[in-house]
Tab-separated table of N, CA and C in Angstrom:
chain	number	residue	atom	x	y	z
H	25	MET	N	0.839	-1.172	0.000
H	25	MET	CA	0.000	0.000	0.000
H	25	MET	C	0.891	1.245	0.000
H	26	LEU	N	0.604	2.165	-0.888
H	26	LEU	CA	1.375	3.395	-0.987
H	26	LEU	C	1.165	4.275	0.235
H	27	GLY	N	2.197	5.045	0.560
H	27	GLY	CA	2.076	6.036	1.614
H	27	GLY	C	1.419	7.291	1.070
H	28	ILE	N	1.061	8.186	1.976
H	28	ILE	CA	0.437	9.457	1.600
H	28	ILE	C	1.243	10.609	2.181
H	29	ASN	N	0.997	11.808	1.662
H	29	ASN	CA	1.554	13.008	2.274
H	29	ASN	C	0.516	13.508	3.269
H	30	ARG	N	0.812	13.362	4.555
H	30	ARG	CA	-0.131	13.742	5.605
H	30	ARG	C	-0.368	15.244	5.672
H	31	ALA	N	0.479	16.032	5.036
H	31	ALA	CA	0.297	17.478	5.046
H	31	ALA	C	-0.800	17.925	4.087
H	32	HIS	N	-1.164	17.077	3.142
H	32	HIS	CA	-2.151	17.438	2.124
H	32	HIS	C	-3.551	17.368	2.728
H	33	SER	N	-4.308	18.453	2.582
H	33	SER	CA	-5.646	18.520	3.184
H	33	SER	C	-6.570	17.426	2.638
H	34	LEU	N	-6.369	16.979	1.403
H	34	LEU	CA	-7.200	15.911	0.839
H	34	LEU	C	-6.948	14.572	1.531
H	35	ASN	N	-5.817	14.454	2.234
H	35	ASN	CA	-5.473	13.207	2.921
H	35	ASN	C	-5.798	13.249	4.409
H	36	GLU	N	-6.502	14.279	4.864
H	36	GLU	CA	-6.707	14.485	6.293
H	36	GLU	C	-7.338	13.276	6.990
H	37	SER	N	-8.424	12.724	6.452
H	37	SER	CA	-9.078	11.596	7.128
H	37	SER	C	-8.210	10.348	7.073
H	38	LYS	N	-7.562	10.092	5.951
H	38	LYS	CA	-6.662	8.934	5.837
H	38	LYS	C	-5.463	9.105	6.768
H	39	ALA	N	-4.959	10.320	6.909
H	39	ALA	CA	-3.837	10.587	7.805
H	39	ALA	C	-4.213	10.268	9.248
H	40	LYS	N	-5.425	10.626	9.652
H	40	LYS	CA	-5.882	10.326	11.021
H	40	LYS	C	-5.960	8.819	11.247
H	41	ILE	N	-6.466	8.103	10.254
H	41	ILE	CA	-6.546	6.638	10.361
H	41	ILE	C	-5.142	6.051	10.456
H	42	ASN	N	-4.245	6.478	9.563
H	42	ASN	CA	-2.880	5.952	9.563
H	42	ASN	C	-2.166	6.247	10.877
H	43	LEU	N	-2.387	7.425	11.426
H	43	LEU	CA	-1.799	7.785	12.718
H	43	LEU	C	-2.345	6.873	13.819
H	44	SER	N	-3.640	6.645	13.799
H	44	SER	CA	-4.265	5.829	14.858
H	44	SER	C	-3.817	4.369	14.807
H	45	ILE	N	-3.471	3.867	13.631
H	45	ILE	CA	-3.022	2.465	13.534
H	45	ILE	C	-1.502	2.344	13.615
H	46	GLY	N	-0.821	3.466	13.804
H	46	GLY	CA	0.628	3.434	13.986
H	46	GLY	C	1.443	3.296	12.717
H	47	LYS	N	0.859	3.673	11.575
H	47	LYS	CA	1.621	3.621	10.327
H	47	LYS	C	2.762	4.630	10.402
H	48	LYS	N	3.927	4.217	9.967
H	48	LYS	CA	5.118	5.067	10.017
H	48	LYS	C	4.951	6.285	9.107
H	49	CYS	N	5.511	7.401	9.560
H	49	CYS	CA	5.458	8.650	8.807
H	49	CYS	C	6.776	9.391	9.008
H	50	ILE	N	7.343	9.877	7.925
H	50	ILE	CA	8.602	10.626	7.971
H	50	ILE	C	8.328	12.105	7.718
H	51	PHE	N	8.657	12.931	8.703
H	51	PHE	CA	8.610	14.378	8.553
H	51	PHE	C	9.868	14.776	7.785
H	52	ILE	N	9.709	15.434	6.641
H	52	ILE	CA	10.853	15.822	5.824
H	52	ILE	C	11.195	17.278	6.133
H	53	SER	N	12.306	17.447	6.835
H	53	SER	CA	12.802	18.769	7.213
H	53	SER	C	13.770	19.221	6.123
H	54	HIS	N	13.565	20.435	5.610
H	54	HIS	CA	14.373	20.879	4.478
H	54	HIS	C	14.371	22.399	4.365
H	55	HIS	N	15.335	22.895	3.617
H	55	HIS	CA	15.334	24.311	3.249
H	55	HIS	C	14.396	24.465	2.055
H	56	LYS	N	13.648	25.544	2.022
H	56	LYS	CA	12.636	25.727	0.972
H	56	LYS	C	13.208	25.664	-0.443
H	57	SER	N	14.468	26.002	-0.633
H	57	SER	CA	15.055	25.957	-1.977
H	57	SER	C	15.279	24.524	-2.465
H	58	ASP	N	15.177	23.552	-1.575
H	58	ASP	CA	15.379	22.142	-1.933
H	58	ASP	C	14.068	21.399	-2.159
H	59	LEU	N	12.958	22.111	-2.267
H	59	LEU	CA	11.647	21.480	-2.363
H	59	LEU	C	11.549	20.486	-3.522
H	60	GLU	N	12.054	20.832	-4.689
H	60	GLU	CA	11.940	19.921	-5.838
H	60	GLU	C	12.653	18.596	-5.576
H	61	TYR	N	13.821	18.651	-4.942
H	61	TYR	CA	14.528	17.416	-4.572
H	61	TYR	C	13.710	16.635	-3.554
H	62	CYS	N	13.159	17.347	-2.596
H	62	CYS	CA	12.387	16.711	-1.527
H	62	CYS	C	11.134	16.035	-2.069
H	63	LYS	N	10.516	16.625	-3.080
H	63	LYS	CA	9.330	16.009	-3.686
H	63	LYS	C	9.686	14.658	-4.303
H	64	LYS	N	10.838	14.561	-4.954
H	64	LYS	CA	11.268	13.281	-5.533
H	64	LYS	C	11.549	12.255	-4.440
H	65	ILE	N	12.195	12.690	-3.382
H	65	ILE	CA	12.496	11.805	-2.256
H	65	ILE	C	11.202	11.352	-1.593
H	66	ALA	N	10.272	12.280	-1.383
H	66	ALA	CA	8.987	11.952	-0.755
H	66	ALA	C	8.205	10.944	-1.597
H	67	THR	N	8.202	11.128	-2.895
H	67	THR	CA	7.511	10.192	-3.787
H	67	THR	C	8.101	8.795	-3.648
H	68	TYR	N	9.416	8.711	-3.589
H	68	TYR	CA	10.098	7.424	-3.434
H	68	TYR	C	9.732	6.778	-2.091
H	69	ILE	N	9.719	7.567	-1.033
H	69	ILE	CA	9.373	7.053	0.302
H	69	ILE	C	7.922	6.566	0.325
H	70	MET	N	7.010	7.332	-0.281
H	70	MET	CA	5.607	6.933	-0.304
H	70	MET	C	5.421	5.653	-1.114
H	71	LYS	N	6.185	5.498	-2.191
H	71	LYS	CA	6.114	4.268	-2.979
H	71	LYS	C	6.541	3.064	-2.144
H	72	ALA	N	7.417	3.294	-1.170
H	72	ALA	CA	7.859	2.220	-0.274
H	72	ALA	C	6.780	1.869	0.755
H	73	GLY	N	5.716	2.661	0.815
H	73	GLY	CA	4.621	2.365	1.734
H	73	GLY	C	4.685	3.121	3.048
H	74	ILE	N	5.469	4.182	3.102
H	74	ILE	CA	5.603	4.987	4.305
H	74	ILE	C	4.986	6.360	4.031
H	75	ASP	N	4.207	6.858	4.982
H	75	ASP	CA	3.652	8.211	4.860
H	75	ASP	C	4.765	9.233	5.044
H	76	VAL	N	4.549	10.416	4.511
H	76	VAL	CA	5.478	11.533	4.716
H	76	VAL	C	4.680	12.749	5.168
H	77	TYR	N	5.378	13.674	5.764
H	77	TYR	CA	4.844	15.016	5.971
H	77	TYR	C	5.814	15.925	5.238
H	78	LEU	N	5.397	16.395	4.063
H	78	LEU	CA	6.169	17.364	3.281
H	78	LEU	C	5.291	18.595	3.151
H	79	ASP	N	5.773	19.706	3.636
H	79	ASP	CA	4.965	20.917	3.821
H	79	ASP	C	4.410	21.549	2.554
H	80	GLU	N	4.768	21.043	1.405
H	80	GLU	CA	4.305	21.644	0.151
H	80	GLU	C	2.783	21.821	0.113
H	81	TYR	N	2.047	20.894	0.676
H	81	TYR	CA	0.580	20.950	0.629
H	81	TYR	C	-0.051	21.325	1.959
H	82	ASP	N	0.725	21.840	2.878
H	82	ASP	CA	0.160	22.292	4.150
H	82	ASP	C	-0.277	23.741	3.952
H	83	TYR	N	-1.540	23.904	3.566
H	83	TYR	CA	-2.038	25.234	3.222
H	83	TYR	C	-2.178	26.130	4.451
H	84	ASP	N	-2.404	25.532	5.614
H	84	ASP	CA	-2.433	26.325	6.843
H	84	ASP	C	-1.046	26.909	7.094
H	85	LEU	N	-0.019	26.111	6.931
H	85	LEU	CA	1.356	26.591	7.101
H	85	LEU	C	1.665	27.713	6.105
H	86	LYS	N	1.281	27.522	4.855
H	86	LYS	CA	1.527	28.564	3.853
H	86	LYS	C	0.832	29.872	4.236
H	87	HIS	N	-0.391	29.760	4.747
H	87	HIS	CA	-1.128	30.954	5.171
H	87	HIS	C	-0.393	31.656	6.323
H	88	GLN	N	0.105	30.874	7.278
H	88	GLN	CA	0.821	31.458	8.417
H	88	GLN	C	2.097	32.168	7.960
H	89	VAL	N	2.786	31.591	6.972
H	89	VAL	CA	3.995	32.220	6.428
H	89	VAL	C	3.624	33.519	5.711
H	90	GLN	N	2.582	33.465	4.877
H	90	GLN	CA	2.166	34.645	4.104
H	90	GLN	C	1.684	35.785	4.987
H	91	THR	N	1.085	35.459	6.116
H	91	THR	CA	0.588	36.501	7.018
H	91	THR	C	1.622	36.867	8.083
H	92	ASN	N	2.832	36.344	7.913
H	92	ASN	CA	3.942	36.646	8.820
H	92	ASN	C	3.570	36.360	10.286
H	93	ASN	N	3.086	35.142	10.522
H	93	ASN	CA	2.654	34.726	11.855
H	93	ASN	C	3.566	33.595	12.351
H	94	PRO	N	4.706	33.928	12.978
H	94	PRO	CA	5.633	32.899	13.438
H	94	PRO	C	5.005	31.896	14.408
H	95	ALA	N	4.104	32.346	15.268
H	95	ALA	CA	3.445	31.424	16.204
H	95	ALA	C	2.595	30.399	15.445
H	96	GLY	N	1.945	30.848	14.385
H	96	GLY	CA	1.166	29.935	13.546
H	96	GLY	C	2.052	28.954	12.799
H	97	VAL	N	3.207	29.432	12.318
H	97	VAL	CA	4.165	28.554	11.640
H	97	VAL	C	4.626	27.468	12.602
H	98	VAL	N	4.987	27.871	13.815
H	98	VAL	CA	5.443	26.912	14.829
H	98	VAL	C	4.352	25.888	15.124
H	99	ARG	N	3.118	26.343	15.259
H	99	ARG	CA	2.000	25.427	15.529
H	99	ARG	C	1.869	24.382	14.425
H	100	CYS	N	1.972	24.811	13.176
H	100	CYS	CA	1.848	23.896	12.034
H	100	CYS	C	3.008	22.894	11.997
H	101	ILE	N	4.212	23.377	12.224
H	101	ILE	CA	5.378	22.489	12.219
H	101	ILE	C	5.264	21.469	13.356
H	102	LYS	N	4.867	21.930	14.546
H	102	LYS	CA	4.702	21.010	15.673
H	102	LYS	C	3.680	19.922	15.344
H	103	LYS	N	2.587	20.317	14.705
H	103	LYS	CA	1.554	19.343	14.343
H	103	LYS	C	2.139	18.293	13.398
H	104	GLY	N	2.900	18.721	12.400
H	104	GLY	CA	3.510	17.777	11.468
H	104	GLY	C	4.478	16.832	12.155
H	105	ILE	N	5.311	17.370	13.033
H	105	ILE	CA	6.280	16.542	13.751
H	105	ILE	C	5.569	15.604	14.721
H	106	ASN	N	4.592	16.110	15.456
H	106	ASN	CA	3.865	15.286	16.430
H	106	ASN	C	3.109	14.140	15.772
H	107	ASN	N	2.764	14.280	14.510
H	107	ASN	CA	2.040	13.234	13.785
H	107	ASN	C	2.974	12.354	12.957
H	108	SER	N	4.275	12.428	13.241
H	108	SER	CA	5.281	11.643	12.506
H	108	SER	C	6.062	10.769	13.475
H	109	SER	N	6.478	9.621	12.978
H	109	SER	CA	7.299	8.719	13.789
H	109	SER	C	8.787	8.981	13.584
H	110	HIS	N	9.134	9.526	12.435
H	110	HIS	CA	10.523	9.760	12.063
H	110	HIS	C	10.672	11.161	11.474
H	111	MET	N	11.905	11.635	11.472
H	111	MET	CA	12.237	12.895	10.806
H	111	MET	C	13.476	12.644	9.966
H	112	LEU	N	13.443	13.126	8.745
H	112	LEU	CA	14.589	13.030	7.857
H	112	LEU	C	14.944	14.442	7.420
H	113	CYS	N	16.097	14.900	7.870
H	113	CYS	CA	16.569	16.241	7.545
H	113	CYS	C	17.364	16.159	6.243
H	114	ILE	N	16.921	16.862	5.232
H	114	ILE	CA	17.592	16.856	3.935
H	114	ILE	C	18.732	17.870	3.987
H	115	ILE	N	19.952	17.377	3.743
H	115	ILE	CA	21.143	18.215	3.852
H	115	ILE	C	21.628	18.626	2.461
H	116	SER	N	21.714	19.922	2.277
H	116	SER	CA	22.216	20.510	1.032
H	116	SER	C	23.060	21.722	1.429
H	117	PRO	N	23.716	22.367	0.466
H	117	PRO	CA	24.431	23.605	0.815
H	117	PRO	C	23.500	24.674	1.412
H	118	SER	N	22.220	24.650	1.062
H	118	SER	CA	21.259	25.642	1.571
H	118	SER	C	20.858	25.393	3.014
H	119	THR	N	20.988	24.169	3.494
H	119	THR	CA	20.544	23.830	4.852
H	119	THR	C	21.221	24.702	5.898
H	120	ILE	N	22.464	25.038	5.651
H	120	ILE	CA	23.217	25.863	6.592
H	120	ILE	C	22.530	27.204	6.823
H	121	TYR	N	21.817	27.705	5.820
H	121	TYR	CA	21.181	29.012	5.906
H	121	TYR	C	19.724	28.951	6.380
H	122	SER	N	19.242	27.750	6.682
H	122	SER	CA	17.858	27.606	7.103
H	122	SER	C	17.671	28.087	8.536
H	123	LYS	N	16.597	28.845	8.752
H	123	LYS	CA	16.280	29.244	10.124
H	123	LYS	C	15.341	28.242	10.775
H	124	TRP	N	14.668	27.399	9.979
H	124	TRP	CA	13.696	26.472	10.538
H	124	TRP	C	14.233	25.067	10.750
H	125	VAL	N	15.142	24.589	9.906
H	125	VAL	CA	15.640	23.210	10.032
H	125	VAL	C	16.237	22.949	11.418
H	126	PRO	N	17.132	23.797	11.940
H	126	PRO	CA	17.650	23.518	13.293
H	126	PRO	C	16.541	23.519	14.356
H	127	TRP	N	15.554	24.392	14.212
H	127	TRP	CA	14.444	24.428	15.155
H	127	TRP	C	13.649	23.117	15.083
H	128	GLU	N	13.364	22.659	13.852
H	128	GLU	CA	12.611	21.416	13.683
H	128	GLU	C	13.352	20.238	14.311
H	129	ILE	N	14.660	20.175	14.083
H	129	ILE	CA	15.462	19.090	14.667
H	129	ILE	C	15.402	19.170	16.193
H	130	GLY	N	15.563	20.360	16.740
H	130	GLY	CA	15.517	20.517	18.187
H	130	GLY	C	14.181	20.100	18.769
H	131	TYR	N	13.101	20.516	18.123
H	131	TYR	CA	11.770	20.151	18.610
H	131	TYR	C	11.520	18.655	18.454
H	132	GLY	N	11.937	18.100	17.331
H	132	GLY	CA	11.650	16.693	17.040
H	132	GLY	C	12.574	15.692	17.705
H	133	TYR	N	13.628	16.183	18.342
H	133	TYR	CA	14.660	15.301	18.889
H	133	TYR	C	14.096	14.244	19.842
H	134	ASP	N	13.199	14.620	20.719
H	134	ASP	CA	12.630	13.666	21.667
H	134	ASP	C	11.269	13.129	21.227
H	135	LYS	N	10.785	13.568	20.081
H	135	LYS	CA	9.458	13.174	19.631
H	135	LYS	C	9.487	12.191	18.456
H	136	THR	N	10.593	12.158	17.718
H	136	THR	CA	10.712	11.293	16.541
H	136	THR	C	12.077	10.619	16.554
H	137	THR	N	12.249	9.698	15.639
H	137	THR	CA	13.563	9.115	15.382
H	137	THR	C	14.166	9.937	14.252
H	138	ILE	N	15.248	10.647	14.541
H	138	ILE	CA	15.804	11.600	13.576
H	138	ILE	C	16.960	10.998	12.799
H	139	GLY	N	16.970	11.295	11.506
H	139	GLY	CA	18.075	10.960	10.625
H	139	GLY	C	18.293	12.115	9.667
H	140	ALA	N	19.372	12.048	8.934
H	140	ALA	CA	19.667	13.073	7.929
H	140	ALA	C	19.957	12.371	6.608
H	141	LEU	N	19.622	13.005	5.520
H	141	LEU	CA	19.877	12.477	4.178
H	141	LEU	C	20.633	13.538	3.391
H	142	THR	N	21.818	13.177	2.905
H	142	THR	CA	22.618	14.133	2.152
H	142	THR	C	22.256	14.081	0.676
H	143	LEU	N	22.083	15.246	0.093
H	143	LEU	CA	21.859	15.319	-1.347
H	143	LEU	C	23.170	15.046	-2.076
H	144	LYS	N	23.078	14.885	-3.355
H	144	LYS	CA	24.219	14.553	-4.200
H	144	LYS	C	25.392	15.512	-3.976
H	145	GLY	N	26.573	14.925	-3.771
H	145	GLY	CA	27.794	15.712	-3.689
H	145	GLY	C	28.087	16.358	-2.346
H	146	ILE	N	27.298	16.090	-1.310
H	146	ILE	CA	27.532	16.698	0.003
H	146	ILE	C	28.570	15.857	0.750
H	147	SER	N	29.634	16.511	1.190
H	147	SER	CA	30.707	15.813	1.905
H	147	SER	C	30.449	15.803	3.408
H	148	ASN	N	31.120	14.907	4.116
H	148	ASN	CA	31.017	14.874	5.578
H	148	ASN	C	31.460	16.200	6.183
H	149	ALA	N	32.462	16.817	5.589
H	149	ALA	CA	32.999	18.075	6.122
H	149	ALA	C	31.974	19.208	6.068
H	150	SER	N	31.025	19.131	5.149
H	150	SER	CA	30.051	20.217	5.017
H	150	SER	C	28.796	20.005	5.864
H	151	LEU	N	28.752	18.937	6.643
H	151	LEU	CA	27.580	18.692	7.489
H	151	LEU	C	27.542	19.695	8.639
H	152	PRO	N	26.382	20.286	8.896
H	152	PRO	CA	26.271	21.185	10.051
H	152	PRO	C	26.513	20.405	11.347
H	153	GLU	N	27.024	21.072	12.347
H	153	GLU	CA	27.353	20.422	13.623
H	153	GLU	C	26.137	19.722	14.235
H	154	TYR	N	24.961	20.344	14.166
H	154	TYR	CA	23.787	19.753	14.800
H	154	TYR	C	23.342	18.460	14.123
H	155	ILE	N	23.813	18.201	12.915
H	155	ILE	CA	23.471	16.978	12.200
H	155	ILE	C	24.408	15.831	12.586
H	156	LYS	N	25.581	16.154	13.038
H	156	LYS	CA	26.565	15.122	13.364
H	156	LYS	C	26.163	14.281	14.569
H	157	THR	N	25.051	14.621	15.212
H	157	THR	CA	24.573	13.860	16.367
H	157	THR	C	23.515	12.823	15.982
H	158	VAL	N	23.115	12.782	14.709
H	158	VAL	CA	22.078	11.844	14.264
H	158	VAL	C	22.644	10.949	13.159
H	159	PRO	N	22.026	9.776	12.927
H	159	PRO	CA	22.479	8.914	11.828
H	159	PRO	C	22.329	9.636	10.487
H	160	VAL	N	23.347	9.520	9.651
H	160	VAL	CA	23.332	10.178	8.345
H	160	VAL	C	23.185	9.122	7.254
H	161	VAL	N	22.156	9.291	6.437
H	161	VAL	CA	21.892	8.427	5.287
H	161	VAL	C	22.582	9.081	4.104
H	162	ARG	N	23.493	8.345	3.483
H	162	ARG	CA	24.300	8.918	2.403
H	162	ARG	C	24.056	8.137	1.126
H	163	GLY	N	23.139	8.602	0.318
H	163	GLY	CA	22.891	7.998	-0.983
H	163	GLY	C	21.683	7.067	-0.999
H	164	THR	N	21.298	6.684	-2.210
H	164	THR	CA	20.113	5.865	-2.415
H	164	THR	C	20.264	4.488	-1.798
H	165	LYS	N	21.426	3.901	-1.899
H	165	LYS	CA	21.644	2.574	-1.316
H	165	LYS	C	21.377	2.611	0.192
H	166	SER	N	21.885	3.627	0.878
H	166	SER	CA	21.643	3.779	2.315
H	166	SER	C	20.190	4.125	2.604
H	167	LEU	N	19.555	4.891	1.712
H	167	LEU	CA	18.143	5.219	1.894
H	167	LEU	C	17.305	3.941	1.844
H	168	ASN	N	17.625	3.038	0.920
H	168	ASN	CA	16.911	1.760	0.845
H	168	ASN	C	17.040	0.986	2.156
H	169	THR	N	18.238	0.965	2.721
H	169	THR	CA	18.465	0.284	4.001
H	169	THR	C	17.650	0.954	5.107
H	170	TYR	N	17.647	2.277	5.117
H	170	TYR	CA	16.901	3.066	6.106
H	170	TYR	C	15.406	2.751	6.023
H	171	LEU	N	14.848	2.740	4.812
H	171	LEU	CA	13.422	2.470	4.638
H	171	LEU	C	13.077	1.042	5.045
H	172	ALA	N	13.931	0.084	4.698
H	172	ALA	CA	13.707	-1.313	5.089
H	172	ALA	C	13.691	-1.447	6.608
H	173	ARG	N	14.576	-0.733	7.273
H	173	ARG	CA	14.638	-0.768	8.740
H	173	ARG	C	13.349	-0.182	9.350
H	174	ILE	N	12.858	0.922	8.800
H	174	ILE	CA	11.617	1.519	9.308
H	174	ILE	C	10.452	0.555	9.131
H	175	LEU	N	10.398	-0.107	7.974
H	175	LEU	CA	9.295	-1.023	7.688
H	175	LEU	C	9.458	-2.376	8.377
H	176	GLY	N	10.670	-2.665	8.848
H	176	GLY	CA	10.919	-3.950	9.495
H	176	GLY	C	10.855	-5.120	8.534
H	177	ARG	N	11.273	-4.872	7.297
H	177	ARG	CA	11.258	-5.921	6.266
H	177	ARG	C	12.604	-5.966	5.576
H	178	PRO	N	13.012	-7.147	5.123
H	178	PRO	CA	14.298	-7.253	4.410
H	178	PRO	C	14.264	-6.496	3.077
H	179	GLN	N	15.379	-5.865	2.749
H	179	GLN	CA	15.477	-5.110	1.495
H	179	GLN	C	15.123	-5.947	0.274
H	180	PRO	N	15.641	-7.170	0.145
H	180	PRO	CA	15.304	-7.953	-1.058
H	180	PRO	C	13.798	-8.171	-1.233
H	181	VAL	N	13.077	-8.305	-0.136
H	181	VAL	CA	11.621	-8.466	-0.226
H	181	VAL	C	10.994	-7.183	-0.754
H	182	LEU	N	11.417	-6.049	-0.214
H	182	LEU	CA	10.884	-4.762	-0.682
H	182	LEU	C	11.217	-4.532	-2.152
H	183	GLU	N	12.411	-4.934	-2.562
H	183	GLU	CA	12.799	-4.804	-3.974
H	183	GLU	C	11.944	-5.712	-4.858
H	184	SER	N	11.711	-6.942	-4.420
H	184	SER	CA	10.955	-7.891	-5.246
H	184	SER	C	9.514	-7.446	-5.461
H	185	TYR	N	8.952	-6.738	-4.490
H	185	TYR	CA	7.592	-6.221	-4.632
H	185	TYR	C	7.547	-4.833	-5.268
H	186	GLY	N	8.703	-4.267	-5.577
H	186	GLY	CA	8.760	-2.963	-6.240
H	186	GLY	C	8.574	-1.771	-5.311
H	187	TYR	N	8.669	-1.984	-3.989
H	187	TYR	CA	8.531	-0.865	-3.057
H	187	TYR	C	9.758	0.046	-3.083
H	188	ILE	N	10.927	-0.552	-3.239
H	188	ILE	CA	12.168	0.194	-3.408
H	188	ILE	C	12.869	-0.373	-4.627
H	189	LYS	N	13.835	0.368	-5.143
H	189	LYS	CA	14.491	-0.065	-6.364
H	189	LYS	C	15.996	-0.138	-6.138
H	190	ALA	N	16.556	-1.301	-6.471
H	190	ALA	CA	18.007	-1.453	-6.427
H	190	ALA	C	18.596	-0.746	-7.646
H	191	HIS	N	19.850	-0.406	-7.546
H	191	HIS	CA	20.509	0.239	-8.669
H	191	HIS	C	20.875	-0.825	-9.701
H	192	SER	N	20.762	-0.485	-10.952
H	192	SER	CA	21.123	-1.406	-12.027
H	192	SER	C	21.738	-0.579	-13.152
H	193	ASN	N	21.826	-1.169	-14.298
H	193	ASN	CA	22.378	-0.440	-15.447
H	193	ASN	C	21.448	0.681	-15.906
H	194	THR	N	20.170	0.565	-15.569
H	194	THR	CA	19.230	1.627	-15.915
H	194	THR	C	19.252	2.695	-14.829
H	195	MET	N	18.768	3.842	-15.166
H	195	MET	CA	18.784	4.950	-14.215
H	195	MET	C	17.798	4.728	-13.071
H	196	HIS	N	18.197	5.108	-11.898
H	196	HIS	CA	17.339	5.072	-10.721
H	196	HIS	C	16.618	6.413	-10.650
H	197	SER	N	15.402	6.413	-10.128
H	197	SER	CA	14.612	7.654	-10.084
H	197	SER	C	15.244	8.745	-9.215
H	198	LEU	N	16.172	8.371	-8.342
H	198	LEU	CA	16.816	9.366	-7.485
H	198	LEU	C	18.247	9.700	-7.909
H	199	ASP	N	18.694	9.216	-9.063
H	199	ASP	CA	20.070	9.471	-9.503
H	199	ASP	C	20.390	10.960	-9.652
H	200	SER	N	19.401	11.763	-9.988
H	200	SER	CA	19.665	13.201	-10.153
H	200	SER	C	19.685	13.934	-8.812
H	201	VAL	N	19.276	13.254	-7.739
H	201	VAL	CA	19.134	13.888	-6.434
H	201	VAL	C	20.170	13.374	-5.438
H	202	LEU	N	20.399	12.051	-5.444
H	202	LEU	CA	21.285	11.417	-4.467
H	202	LEU	C	22.416	10.666	-5.162
H	203	ASP	N	23.543	10.570	-4.477
H	203	ASP	CA	24.587	9.642	-4.912
H	203	ASP	C	24.041	8.238	-4.695
H	204	TRP	N	24.571	7.225	-5.409
H	204	TRP	CA	24.110	5.861	-5.161
H	204	TRP	C	24.668	5.378	-3.828
H	205	GLU	N	25.975	5.482	-3.644
H	205	GLU	CA	26.582	5.116	-2.383
H	205	GLU	C	27.862	5.914	-2.193
H	206	LEU	N	28.243	6.087	-0.951
H	206	LEU	CA	29.469	6.807	-0.644
H	206	LEU	C	30.362	5.943	0.231
C-alpha cells in the first residue's frame, strides 16, 4: 500500500486513520530551496509504503507564512512533527542558511527518530554540527536500508515487490538527487 503526504488537506481523514493504527510517517525537514529534490524523495518514500509530511501541501502553514505569523508557523510544524514517527533532515548547501531546520530538529529530537539524508555531492565536512549527532543516510543505497529498517522488512523483499528499487544499469529515479553510495 502506498504512503500518503499527511500534510495534504485531501489526505486528512486517511492521515488520522494511519496515525491511529501506527503507520510510520517521515517528517521531511528541508530548506525551501530544496523542495523539488524533496518532492522526488517523498515520492520514493511513499512508494515504499511509508507516509510523509512534506509541507508543500500544508495550506495552513503557507497561510501562516504569508501573514507573517511565526506562532502559527510553529503550531503547524509542531503538528507535522507530532504526527510523525521519524524525521529526515535533507542536507544541502542551503541547509546551513535555514532558520527552521535547526528548530525542527531541536523540537523533534525527543518526539521522533531523527536521521539526515545528504543530497548529491555533500561531503562529511560540510555537514552542520547539529546533524553530526544523528544517523546520516548517504545515498540511495543507504536510503533503501533506512526504509527497510523503518518497515521492518528485508530489502530484497521490498525490492521484489517494487517498493524500493536497487541500482542497475538503468537509471534510478533518485540518480539526479542522491549519490548511489558513498
